Short mmCIF file of C-alpha atoms in Angstrom, two decimals:
data_model
loop_
_atom_site.label_atom_id
_atom_site.label_comp_id
_atom_site.label_asym_id
_atom_site.label_seq_id
_atom_site.Cartn_x
_atom_site.Cartn_y
_atom_site.Cartn_z
CA MET A 155 -6.78 49.79 13.31
CA LEU A 156 -5.22 48.63 9.67
CA LYS A 157 -2.27 46.83 12.09
CA ILE A 158 -4.91 44.28 14.12
CA SER A 159 -7.10 43.85 10.94
CA GLY A 160 -4.10 42.32 8.99
CA TRP A 161 -3.17 40.86 12.13
CA SER A 162 -7.11 38.83 12.50
CA LEU A 163 -6.40 37.84 8.88
CA ILE A 164 -3.53 36.16 8.61
CA ARG A 165 -5.27 34.54 12.08
CA LEU A 166 -8.47 33.58 10.19
CA TYR A 167 -6.24 32.07 7.34
CA THR A 168 -4.78 30.27 9.51
CA ILE A 169 -7.57 28.82 10.91
CA LEU A 170 -8.80 27.77 7.94
CA ILE A 171 -5.47 25.49 7.25
CA TYR A 172 -5.94 23.86 9.99
CA ALA A 173 -9.24 23.05 9.16
CA PHE A 174 -8.80 21.70 5.77
CA MET A 175 -5.86 19.69 6.99
CA PHE A 176 -8.08 17.95 10.05
CA ALA A 177 -11.01 17.87 8.25
CA PRO A 178 -10.31 14.62 6.84
CA ILE A 179 -9.00 12.72 10.04
CA VAL A 180 -12.04 14.51 11.75
CA VAL A 181 -14.52 12.74 9.18
CA VAL A 182 -13.14 9.25 9.72
CA LEU A 183 -13.26 9.77 13.44
CA VAL A 184 -16.64 11.11 13.37
CA LEU A 185 -18.19 8.57 10.66
CA SER A 186 -16.45 5.61 12.15
CA PHE A 187 -19.09 5.60 14.58
CA ASN A 188 -22.40 5.16 12.08
CA PRO A 189 -23.94 2.69 13.05
CA GLU A 190 -25.15 2.56 8.93
CA GLN A 191 -24.67 0.60 6.31
CA PHE A 192 -23.09 2.61 3.84
CA GLY A 193 -20.09 4.92 5.80
CA SER A 194 -21.22 8.17 5.14
CA PHE A 195 -23.08 10.93 6.04
CA PRO A 196 -25.33 11.36 8.20
CA MET A 197 -24.84 10.13 11.44
CA LYS A 198 -27.85 8.10 12.39
CA GLY A 199 -26.34 7.74 16.04
CA PHE A 200 -23.53 6.48 17.67
CA SER A 201 -22.03 3.00 17.94
CA LEU A 202 -19.15 0.31 17.85
CA ARG A 203 -20.82 -1.80 15.74
CA TRP A 204 -18.48 -1.50 13.05
CA PHE A 205 -15.10 -2.16 15.76
CA VAL A 206 -16.36 -4.99 16.56
CA LYS A 207 -16.97 -6.32 13.10
CA LEU A 208 -13.33 -5.63 13.10
CA ALA A 209 -12.30 -7.34 15.13
CA HIS A 210 -13.35 -10.42 14.00
CA ASN A 211 -12.35 -9.83 10.95
CA GLU A 212 -9.53 -12.80 10.46
CA PRO A 213 -7.78 -11.14 7.55
CA ILE A 214 -7.20 -7.50 8.82
CA LEU A 215 -6.42 -8.85 11.84
CA HIS A 216 -3.74 -11.19 10.46
CA ALA A 217 -2.12 -7.58 7.64
CA PHE A 218 -1.79 -5.97 11.40
CA LYS A 219 0.06 -8.69 12.60
CA ASN A 220 2.37 -8.22 9.85
CA SER A 221 2.57 -4.82 9.75
CA LEU A 222 3.69 -4.51 13.38
CA ILE A 223 6.56 -7.26 12.68
CA LEU A 224 7.03 -5.54 9.66
CA GLY A 225 7.58 -2.39 11.72
CA SER A 226 9.66 -3.09 14.14
CA LEU A 227 11.83 -5.10 12.54
CA THR A 228 12.51 -2.09 10.63
CA ALA A 229 12.98 0.05 13.10
CA VAL A 230 15.64 -1.91 15.09
CA PHE A 231 17.45 -2.51 11.77
CA SER A 232 17.42 0.92 10.16
CA THR A 233 17.95 3.15 13.67
CA ALA A 234 20.96 0.71 14.06
CA VAL A 235 22.35 1.45 11.11
CA GLY A 236 21.72 5.02 11.19
CA ILE A 237 23.24 6.06 14.67
CA LEU A 238 26.26 3.89 13.80
CA ALA A 239 26.81 6.43 10.84
CA ALA A 240 25.22 9.67 12.40
CA MET A 241 28.38 9.17 15.15
CA ALA A 242 30.66 9.37 12.32
CA PHE A 243 29.28 12.14 10.89
CA VAL A 244 28.57 13.86 14.59
CA ARG A 245 32.13 12.33 16.06
CA TYR A 246 34.55 13.04 12.87
CA GLU A 247 36.29 14.57 10.41
CA PHE A 248 36.97 12.61 6.99
CA PRO A 249 36.66 13.39 3.42
CA GLY A 250 34.26 13.60 1.62
CA LYS A 251 31.95 14.48 4.37
CA ASN A 252 29.40 16.41 3.39
CA THR A 253 28.78 15.10 -0.18
CA LEU A 254 28.36 11.52 1.85
CA ASN A 255 25.48 13.24 4.04
CA THR A 256 24.12 14.30 1.48
CA LEU A 257 23.93 11.20 -0.57
CA LEU A 258 23.02 9.44 2.56
CA ILE A 259 20.10 11.83 2.93
CA SER A 260 18.86 12.37 -0.57
CA PRO A 261 16.57 9.02 -1.37
CA ILE A 262 13.87 10.78 0.34
CA MET A 263 13.71 12.41 -2.60
CA ILE A 264 13.58 9.20 -4.80
CA PRO A 265 9.75 8.73 -5.80
CA GLU A 266 8.64 6.23 -4.10
CA VAL A 267 7.78 3.77 -6.92
CA ILE A 268 11.05 4.16 -8.71
CA LEU A 269 12.30 2.40 -5.13
CA GLY A 270 9.71 -0.15 -6.10
CA VAL A 271 10.48 -1.58 -9.46
CA ALA A 272 14.13 -0.80 -8.49
CA LEU A 273 14.80 -3.62 -5.85
CA LEU A 274 12.28 -6.02 -7.04
CA LEU A 275 13.82 -5.83 -10.31
CA PHE A 276 16.89 -6.53 -8.52
CA ILE A 277 15.82 -9.43 -6.85
CA ARG A 278 14.14 -10.66 -10.16
CA TRP A 279 17.98 -10.97 -11.34
CA LEU A 280 19.15 -12.60 -8.32
CA GLN A 281 16.47 -14.94 -9.21
CA GLN A 282 14.48 -15.00 -5.72
CA PRO A 283 10.74 -14.90 -4.97
CA LYS A 284 9.46 -11.89 -2.94
CA SER A 285 9.13 -12.24 0.63
CA PHE A 286 8.94 -11.03 4.02
CA ALA A 287 12.76 -10.40 4.38
CA LEU A 288 12.03 -8.40 1.06
CA LEU A 289 9.75 -5.91 2.60
CA VAL A 290 11.98 -5.45 5.25
CA ILE A 291 14.86 -4.94 3.37
CA GLY A 292 13.13 -2.65 1.68
CA HIS A 293 11.57 -0.52 4.78
CA VAL A 294 14.80 -0.21 6.08
CA VAL A 295 15.94 1.53 2.57
CA LEU A 296 13.26 3.51 2.96
CA THR A 297 13.41 4.75 6.47
CA LEU A 298 17.00 5.43 6.94
CA PRO A 299 17.52 8.44 5.63
CA TYR A 300 14.98 9.71 7.44
CA VAL A 301 16.62 8.16 10.84
CA LEU A 302 19.50 9.56 9.46
CA LEU A 303 18.68 13.72 9.85
CA ILE A 304 16.44 12.50 13.90
CA VAL A 305 19.38 11.65 14.84
CA GLN A 306 22.08 13.67 13.51
CA ALA A 307 20.11 16.68 14.99
CA ARG A 308 19.86 15.13 18.55
CA LEU A 309 23.75 13.56 18.66
CA VAL A 310 24.52 16.99 17.78
CA GLY A 311 24.28 18.30 21.47
CA ILE A 312 26.17 15.30 22.78
CA LYS A 313 29.49 16.54 23.61
CA ARG A 314 32.91 14.28 23.09
CA GLU A 315 34.29 15.73 26.78
CA TYR A 316 32.38 13.72 29.03
CA GLU A 317 33.29 10.72 27.43
CA GLU A 318 36.47 12.33 28.03
CA ALA A 319 35.84 13.14 31.59
CA ALA A 320 34.97 9.65 32.25
CA MET A 321 38.02 8.16 31.28
CA VAL A 322 40.59 10.50 32.84
CA LEU A 323 38.57 9.91 36.34
CA GLY A 324 39.16 6.21 35.77
CA ALA A 325 36.39 5.00 33.72
CA ASN A 326 37.16 1.68 31.36
CA ALA A 327 36.26 1.89 27.80
CA LEU A 328 33.35 -0.56 28.08
CA GLN A 329 32.20 1.05 30.80
CA THR A 330 32.23 4.40 29.50
CA PHE A 331 29.91 3.16 27.04
CA LYS A 332 27.39 1.79 29.72
CA GLU A 333 27.43 4.49 31.77
CA ILE A 334 28.10 7.66 29.76
CA THR A 335 27.74 7.25 25.91
CA LEU A 336 24.35 5.08 26.61
CA PRO A 337 22.27 7.07 28.62
CA LEU A 338 23.21 9.80 26.43
CA LEU A 339 22.12 8.06 22.67
CA THR A 340 19.05 6.51 24.49
CA PRO A 341 16.28 10.13 23.46
CA ALA A 342 17.93 9.22 19.73
CA ILE A 343 17.62 6.20 19.72
CA LEU A 344 14.06 6.12 20.63
CA ALA A 345 13.26 8.93 18.38
CA GLY A 346 14.84 7.40 15.61
CA MET A 347 13.18 4.40 16.34
CA LEU A 348 9.95 5.65 16.70
CA PHE A 349 9.56 7.30 13.20
CA SER A 350 11.24 4.34 11.53
CA PHE A 351 7.98 2.01 12.85
CA THR A 352 5.95 4.57 11.94
CA ILE A 353 6.98 5.53 8.43
CA SER A 354 7.54 1.38 7.82
CA PHE A 355 3.61 0.62 9.10
CA ASP A 356 2.29 3.59 7.32
CA ASP A 357 4.24 2.73 4.07
CA ILE A 358 1.92 2.18 1.20
CA THR A 359 3.18 2.39 -2.33
CA ALA A 360 6.73 1.16 -2.32
CA THR A 361 5.00 -1.48 -0.31
CA LEU A 362 2.27 -2.62 -2.69
CA PHE A 363 5.12 -3.31 -5.05
CA TRP A 364 7.10 -5.73 -2.60
CA ALA A 365 3.53 -7.31 -0.50
CA THR A 366 2.08 -10.73 -1.94
CA ALA A 367 -1.14 -11.92 -0.79
CA GLN A 368 0.27 -13.51 2.40
CA ASN A 369 2.56 -11.03 3.54
CA GLN A 370 -0.19 -7.63 3.46
CA THR A 371 0.43 -5.33 5.38
CA VAL A 372 -2.45 -2.65 7.20
CA PRO A 373 -2.30 -0.33 4.37
CA VAL A 374 -2.32 -2.20 1.72
CA LYS A 375 -5.36 -4.26 2.94
CA ILE A 376 -7.29 -0.54 2.99
CA PHE A 377 -6.11 -0.19 -0.12
CA GLY A 378 -7.18 -3.36 -1.41
CA MET A 379 -11.15 -3.12 0.79
CA LEU A 380 -11.32 0.81 -1.27
CA ARG A 381 -11.51 -1.30 -4.30
CA ASN A 382 -14.80 -2.31 -3.22
CA SER A 383 -16.49 0.82 -1.99
CA ILE A 384 -15.63 3.10 1.12
CA SER A 385 -17.49 0.40 3.76
CA PRO A 386 -18.03 1.66 7.56
CA GLU A 387 -14.95 -0.50 8.78
CA ILE A 388 -12.52 0.88 7.07
CA ASN A 389 -13.91 4.44 8.72
CA ALA A 390 -12.63 2.15 12.11
CA LEU A 391 -9.89 0.38 10.85
CA GLY A 392 -8.74 4.19 10.30
CA THR A 393 -9.86 5.46 13.97
CA VAL A 394 -7.51 2.57 15.42
CA MET A 395 -4.57 3.78 13.03
CA ILE A 396 -4.93 6.88 13.93
CA ILE A 397 -5.21 6.46 17.91
CA LEU A 398 -2.18 4.17 17.17
CA THR A 399 -0.40 6.49 15.42
CA ILE A 400 -0.98 9.78 17.75
CA ALA A 401 -0.82 7.29 20.84
CA ALA A 402 3.13 5.93 19.73
CA PRO A 403 4.64 9.39 19.86
CA LEU A 404 3.02 10.48 22.65
CA LEU A 405 4.13 7.33 24.43
CA ALA A 406 7.57 8.00 23.46
CA GLY A 407 7.52 11.59 24.83
CA TYR A 408 6.56 10.35 28.23
CA LEU A 409 8.64 7.14 28.03
CA SER A 410 11.90 9.99 27.29
CA ARG A 411 10.91 11.95 30.19
CA LYS A 412 11.03 8.96 32.25
CA PHE A 413 14.42 7.99 30.69
CA ALA A 414 15.87 11.10 31.64
CA LYS A 415 14.65 12.03 35.22
CA GLY A 416 15.40 8.75 35.99
CA ALA A 417 19.54 9.05 34.95
CA MET B 7 44.61 11.53 15.50
CA GLN B 8 46.01 9.81 12.44
CA GLU B 9 45.39 5.80 14.17
CA LYS B 10 41.82 6.86 14.43
CA SER B 11 41.24 7.72 10.65
CA TRP B 12 39.40 4.18 9.71
CA LYS B 13 36.73 4.86 12.30
CA PRO B 14 34.05 6.53 10.63
CA TRP B 15 34.68 4.46 7.58
CA ALA B 16 33.58 1.41 10.05
CA LEU B 17 30.75 3.01 11.16
CA LEU B 18 29.26 4.31 7.81
CA GLY B 19 30.16 0.25 6.68
CA PRO B 20 26.57 -0.50 6.91
CA ALA B 21 24.72 2.81 6.16
CA LEU B 22 26.85 2.79 2.93
CA SER B 23 26.83 -0.96 1.84
CA ALA B 24 23.18 -0.22 2.06
CA VAL B 25 22.43 2.68 0.63
CA PHE B 26 24.74 1.12 -2.10
CA PHE B 27 23.57 -2.15 -2.65
CA LEU B 28 20.02 -1.76 -1.82
CA LEU B 29 19.39 1.81 -3.55
CA VAL B 30 22.17 2.13 -6.60
CA VAL B 31 23.32 -1.18 -7.61
CA PRO B 32 18.57 -1.91 -8.52
CA VAL B 33 18.74 2.33 -10.05
CA CYS B 34 21.38 0.71 -12.55
CA PHE B 35 19.39 -2.78 -13.07
CA ILE B 36 16.16 -0.15 -13.88
CA VAL B 37 18.73 2.10 -16.67
CA VAL B 38 19.70 -1.40 -18.17
CA TYR B 39 16.85 -3.40 -18.34
CA SER B 40 15.13 -0.17 -20.18
CA PHE B 41 17.06 -0.93 -23.26
CA TRP B 42 15.91 -4.89 -22.58
CA LEU B 43 13.31 -6.41 -25.48
CA ARG B 44 9.97 -8.35 -24.32
CA ALA B 45 9.40 -11.17 -26.12
CA PRO B 46 5.83 -12.27 -26.90
CA THR B 47 5.77 -14.97 -25.09
CA GLY B 48 6.11 -12.39 -21.89
CA ALA B 49 10.21 -13.13 -21.33
CA ASP B 50 13.13 -9.99 -21.08
CA ILE B 51 15.20 -10.47 -23.32
CA PRO B 52 18.96 -9.06 -22.77
CA ALA B 53 19.67 -5.89 -25.72
CA PHE B 54 20.62 -2.68 -26.32
CA GLN B 55 18.01 -1.38 -27.99
CA PHE B 56 15.44 2.11 -27.81
CA GLY B 57 12.54 0.22 -28.58
CA ASN B 58 10.59 0.97 -25.06
CA TYR B 59 11.68 4.68 -25.73
CA ALA B 60 10.36 4.65 -28.93
CA LYS B 61 6.99 2.94 -27.98
CA PHE B 62 6.78 6.07 -25.54
CA PHE B 63 6.88 8.82 -28.10
CA ALA B 64 5.33 6.79 -30.53
CA ASP B 65 1.87 8.58 -29.97
CA PHE B 66 0.50 11.59 -28.18
CA PHE B 67 -1.12 8.76 -25.03
CA TYR B 68 2.10 8.12 -22.83
CA PRO B 69 3.89 11.67 -23.70
CA SER B 70 0.25 13.07 -21.85
CA ILE B 71 1.11 11.53 -19.21
CA LEU B 72 4.11 12.68 -18.74
CA ILE B 73 2.77 16.15 -19.18
CA ARG B 74 -0.28 15.99 -16.86
CA THR B 75 2.40 15.19 -14.01
CA ILE B 76 4.51 17.99 -14.72
CA ARG B 77 1.42 20.08 -14.85
CA VAL B 78 -0.37 18.60 -11.80
CA SER B 79 2.99 18.59 -9.79
CA LEU B 80 3.18 22.91 -10.69
CA GLU B 81 -0.08 23.08 -9.61
CA THR B 82 0.43 21.92 -5.98
CA VAL B 83 3.58 23.93 -6.02
CA ALA B 84 1.63 27.12 -6.72
CA LEU B 85 -1.65 25.63 -4.28
CA CYS B 86 0.54 25.18 -1.39
CA LEU B 87 2.50 28.21 -2.05
CA ILE B 88 -0.40 30.16 -1.89
CA MET B 89 -1.44 28.25 1.70
CA GLY B 90 1.44 27.63 3.11
CA TYR B 91 3.29 31.09 3.29
CA ILE B 92 0.75 32.98 5.76
CA PRO B 93 0.56 30.30 8.23
CA ALA B 94 3.98 29.87 8.59
CA TYR B 95 4.69 33.75 9.03
CA PHE B 96 1.90 33.83 11.72
CA PHE B 97 3.93 30.96 13.20
CA TYR B 98 7.39 33.44 13.13
CA GLN B 99 5.44 36.29 14.62
CA SER B 100 2.77 34.71 16.64
CA GLN B 101 3.50 35.79 20.22
CA THR B 102 1.18 33.40 21.62
CA LYS B 103 2.61 30.54 24.18
CA PHE B 104 0.81 27.55 22.16
CA LYS B 105 3.53 27.89 19.13
CA SER B 106 4.81 24.83 20.07
CA LEU B 107 1.75 23.58 20.20
CA LEU B 108 0.15 24.62 16.65
CA LEU B 109 3.80 23.58 14.74
CA LEU B 110 3.37 20.58 16.39
CA LEU B 111 -0.19 19.64 15.22
CA ILE B 112 0.76 21.37 11.50
CA MET B 113 3.49 17.79 11.74
CA LEU B 114 0.55 16.09 12.99
CA PRO B 115 -1.27 14.74 9.76
CA PHE B 116 3.10 13.54 8.75
CA TRP B 117 2.12 10.57 11.38
CA ILE B 118 -1.22 9.77 10.85
CA SER B 119 -1.55 6.87 7.70
CA PHE B 120 -1.37 8.76 4.30
CA ILE B 121 -4.14 5.82 2.60
CA ILE B 122 -6.46 6.46 5.42
CA ARG B 123 -5.89 10.97 5.03
CA THR B 124 -6.33 10.16 1.39
CA MET B 125 -9.00 8.15 1.18
CA SER B 126 -11.03 9.61 3.50
CA TRP B 127 -11.62 12.97 0.83
CA ILE B 128 -14.28 9.92 -0.71
CA ASN B 129 -16.01 10.44 2.74
CA ILE B 130 -15.71 14.36 2.94
CA LEU B 131 -15.99 15.02 -1.89
CA GLY B 132 -18.12 12.23 -2.31
CA ASP B 133 -21.92 11.75 -3.64
CA THR B 134 -22.87 11.06 -0.31
CA GLY B 135 -20.11 12.85 1.37
CA LEU B 136 -20.25 16.08 4.14
CA ILE B 137 -20.06 19.05 1.40
CA ASN B 138 -23.12 17.37 -0.56
CA TYR B 139 -25.11 16.62 2.35
CA PHE B 140 -24.59 20.06 3.79
CA LEU B 141 -25.36 21.53 0.62
CA ILE B 142 -28.78 19.66 0.11
CA LYS B 143 -29.48 19.82 3.56
CA ALA B 144 -29.78 23.35 3.41
CA GLY B 145 -31.77 22.99 -0.07
CA MET B 146 -29.04 24.66 -2.59
CA LEU B 147 -28.33 21.98 -4.54
CA SER B 148 -31.27 19.24 -5.89
CA LYS B 149 -29.09 16.73 -6.30
CA PRO B 150 -25.05 15.96 -5.43
CA LEU B 151 -22.57 17.62 -7.15
CA GLY B 152 -20.29 15.67 -8.75
CA MET B 153 -16.42 16.42 -6.78
CA LEU B 154 -15.03 13.67 -6.84
CA TYR B 155 -12.77 11.85 -9.26
CA ASN B 156 -11.56 14.85 -11.43
CA GLU B 157 -7.94 16.70 -11.09
CA GLY B 158 -9.81 18.95 -8.03
CA SER B 159 -9.85 15.75 -6.21
CA VAL B 160 -6.57 14.20 -6.68
CA LEU B 161 -5.48 18.25 -5.70
CA MET B 162 -6.73 18.47 -2.40
CA GLY B 163 -5.64 14.78 -1.70
CA LEU B 164 -1.62 16.56 -2.63
CA ILE B 165 -2.30 19.15 -1.34
CA GLN B 166 -3.50 17.52 2.33
CA TYR B 167 -0.12 15.59 2.08
CA LEU B 168 2.54 18.10 1.12
CA LEU B 169 1.34 21.43 2.50
CA PRO B 170 3.32 20.91 5.53
CA PHE B 171 6.11 20.17 3.84
CA MET B 172 6.02 23.58 3.02
CA ILE B 173 5.10 24.96 5.63
CA LEU B 174 8.02 23.81 7.64
CA ASN B 175 10.42 25.19 5.11
CA ILE B 176 9.12 28.24 4.80
CA TYR B 177 8.84 28.80 8.34
CA VAL B 178 12.78 27.66 9.42
CA SER B 179 13.74 30.51 6.59
CA LEU B 180 11.94 32.66 8.79
CA GLU B 181 12.83 31.69 11.62
CA GLY B 182 16.08 32.19 10.52
CA ILE B 183 16.07 36.32 10.10
CA ASP B 184 17.05 38.54 12.41
CA LYS B 185 14.58 40.69 14.03
CA SER B 186 16.42 43.57 14.30
CA LEU B 187 16.36 43.91 10.95
CA ILE B 188 12.33 44.18 10.45
CA GLU B 189 12.80 46.92 13.29
CA ALA B 190 15.39 48.81 11.91
CA ALA B 191 13.44 49.32 8.55
CA ARG B 192 10.38 49.92 11.38
CA SER B 193 12.61 52.78 12.23
CA MET B 194 13.67 53.97 9.26
CA GLY B 195 10.19 54.46 8.58
CA CYS B 196 8.74 52.02 6.40
CA THR B 197 4.99 50.39 6.82
CA GLU B 198 5.31 47.61 8.48
CA TRP B 199 4.36 45.85 4.37
CA GLN B 200 6.84 48.00 3.27
CA ALA B 201 9.96 46.23 6.03
CA PHE B 202 7.66 42.65 4.49
CA LYS B 203 8.28 43.70 0.96
CA GLU B 204 11.71 44.71 1.39
CA VAL B 205 13.12 42.61 4.63
CA THR B 206 11.01 39.72 5.54
CA LEU B 207 10.09 38.18 2.11
CA PRO B 208 12.86 38.40 -0.35
CA LEU B 209 15.46 36.64 3.72
CA SER B 210 12.78 34.07 3.84
CA LEU B 211 12.83 33.11 -0.62
CA PRO B 212 15.49 30.17 0.28
CA GLY B 213 12.75 28.54 2.57
CA VAL B 214 10.08 28.69 -0.25
CA SER B 215 12.33 27.86 -2.72
CA ALA B 216 13.39 24.88 -0.59
CA GLY B 217 9.84 23.90 -0.06
CA CYS B 218 9.03 24.48 -4.30
CA LEU B 219 11.26 21.55 -5.00
CA LEU B 220 10.59 19.51 -2.50
CA VAL B 221 6.87 19.94 -3.36
CA PHE B 222 7.67 19.30 -6.84
CA VAL B 223 9.25 16.06 -6.28
CA LEU B 224 7.56 14.35 -4.08
CA THR B 225 4.44 14.86 -6.39
CA ALA B 226 5.57 13.83 -9.47
CA GLY B 227 6.27 10.63 -8.47
CA THR B 228 3.10 10.14 -6.21
CA TYR B 229 1.06 7.21 -6.94
CA LEU B 230 -1.75 7.38 -4.10
CA PRO B 231 -4.19 10.53 -4.48
CA PRO B 232 -4.43 9.82 -8.23
CA MET B 233 -4.90 6.08 -7.62
CA ILE B 234 -7.89 6.68 -5.10
CA LEU B 235 -9.43 10.44 -5.47
CA GLY B 236 -8.81 10.13 -10.09
CA GLY B 237 -10.47 9.02 -12.98
CA PRO B 238 -9.25 7.25 -15.97
CA GLY B 239 -8.35 10.34 -16.92
CA ASN B 240 -6.47 11.69 -14.24
CA GLU B 241 -3.34 8.95 -13.94
CA MET B 242 -0.26 10.08 -13.17
CA ILE B 243 3.73 8.60 -14.72
CA ALA B 244 3.44 6.59 -11.07
CA ASN B 245 0.40 5.18 -11.66
CA LEU B 246 1.20 4.26 -15.61
CA ILE B 247 4.51 2.63 -13.90
CA PHE B 248 2.84 0.83 -11.55
CA LYS B 249 0.34 -0.31 -14.36
CA ARG B 250 3.20 -1.76 -16.84
CA VAL B 251 5.12 -3.23 -13.98
CA ILE B 252 3.09 -5.07 -11.79
CA GLY B 253 0.11 -4.82 -14.23
CA THR B 254 0.80 -6.15 -17.29
CA LEU B 255 4.80 -7.11 -16.18
CA ASP B 256 6.11 -5.34 -19.00
CA TRP B 257 9.59 -4.82 -17.14
CA PRO B 258 11.44 -2.95 -19.80
CA PHE B 259 9.48 -0.40 -20.75
CA GLY B 260 8.15 0.07 -16.82
CA SER B 261 11.31 0.32 -16.71
CA ALA B 262 12.12 2.79 -19.71
CA ILE B 263 8.98 5.01 -18.09
CA SER B 264 11.01 4.94 -14.31
CA VAL B 265 13.77 6.11 -16.05
CA MET B 266 12.19 9.22 -17.51
CA LEU B 267 10.69 10.36 -14.54
CA LEU B 268 13.76 9.77 -12.62
CA THR B 269 15.79 11.74 -15.11
CA LEU B 270 12.98 14.28 -14.78
CA LEU B 271 13.54 14.51 -10.78
CA VAL B 272 17.66 13.98 -11.29
CA VAL B 273 17.87 17.72 -14.08
CA ILE B 274 15.33 19.39 -11.92
CA VAL B 275 17.00 18.71 -8.40
CA TRP B 276 20.89 19.29 -10.33
CA THR B 277 19.76 22.38 -11.73
CA TYR B 278 18.49 23.54 -8.65
CA ASN B 279 21.79 22.67 -6.59
CA ARG B 280 23.28 23.93 -8.74
CA TYR B 281 22.18 27.63 -8.12
CA LEU B 282 20.42 27.34 -5.16
CA GLY B 283 22.13 24.36 -2.93
CA ILE B 284 20.09 21.51 -1.32
CA GLY B 285 21.01 21.90 1.83
CA GLN B 286 18.07 23.90 2.63
CA ILE B 287 15.61 21.88 2.56
CA PHE B 288 17.01 19.16 4.84
CA LYS B 289 17.34 21.75 7.90
CA SER B 290 13.55 21.84 7.83
CA LEU B 291 13.14 17.76 7.65
CA GLN B 292 14.88 17.96 10.88
#
């Protein structure tokens, strides 16, 4: 009897923690459909009013475009650099391997404020203005450690033997890469790109240092809007962001399964 | 194999140069700048003096922000530990077939916009927010309870952001425990609680300490929750840096504060690594 009640307490506690974690998300989703002028309770019906208003908000659409381009460029560069480094760590033995691995991953623990100031000081010294390129470079530095961690975990499973078998059977280096290595790498590449895209798309702190009035991303825009007060439009924008960031991993999961079947 | 020894270095080249030129070198710039002078005109003058550091410690205003940062970080660590251990234990012991789904769900907020999650606490704690609305409707309050813009609301935002890191670190460490050890303890007459206390808990400590370190370090450098959910008295060190660098363009002083934050974190991480090893932390992030 005691065992059962102890376990149900643990289960109840866990459910409460889930409620805590999801409360802010659920509240945004619910409030974004409130037609009221002020984004707060009580709910006075169900309306898409704020989504329609959002769709006509030029500055936000512009920020969305910026965020998408920035996220995509970050994903490409960060994953390319990350995959190469991960191959070195997974495939080869060389002196200082563990130290270098820790060195490349440790930026995760450096506060974004420090990264923000550091890169800004650096381009100031180079006498360059803040630009979109700075955002891309900054976001690659921010996402690289995560990409390296994710991709490395995926790559461990790919055995050297597959490639050697292809070579023995008469494939040349290019064929081996195209037929064996690349298909095996695809899930790792997708995971890396998805991860870096999401981190870049969501990033706020470092981006606040690097963004200019022309290069605002969606989170920077939201941050600016919050200075006035919390409007229902922000909740609607939040709903769009939540749906996007949940849909993206699901889509990637679906695609990678499709790839796996096709192979 | 000898002739292949250059290959890993070629593969590592882009990553190493990115980290060196875009991280190591710029951080060195912060250190150099922290010794520079700021002219009354706002220009930076190369120098080697400790004026920026002296200014920081000249009165109690700036050190109190540093102390508050450390205090809030410790509070966040403690609360994440209290809130995180039991769910992690639940994942470890649970037989449910939805376990991987539940784990995925606890990771889900990680994918969702940080600023939206932080901002939404205003919807919950604000004067016209969820809690006040229900309490007033239920007749328990006549006017809204001020729950926003204080240390409590900042902690809500911080915990919501950092709890998954704590849970995952503890879970990874629990998952590594050989269950037959617990069975052995039970068969030798331990009660379930004793088996937990003598076997499971000590073996999960590496995950606990890794989670604590990660949460502390991430809280100490945090900018957004105190900015959005805190009042004027809840400023943390990152807010101060932003204000000095972007607000008043005082680069040398902003650099000096950055150096102090970085030093604090390096000392903590280095000490941790010296005695406990840092590898554990990266395990959970995979």
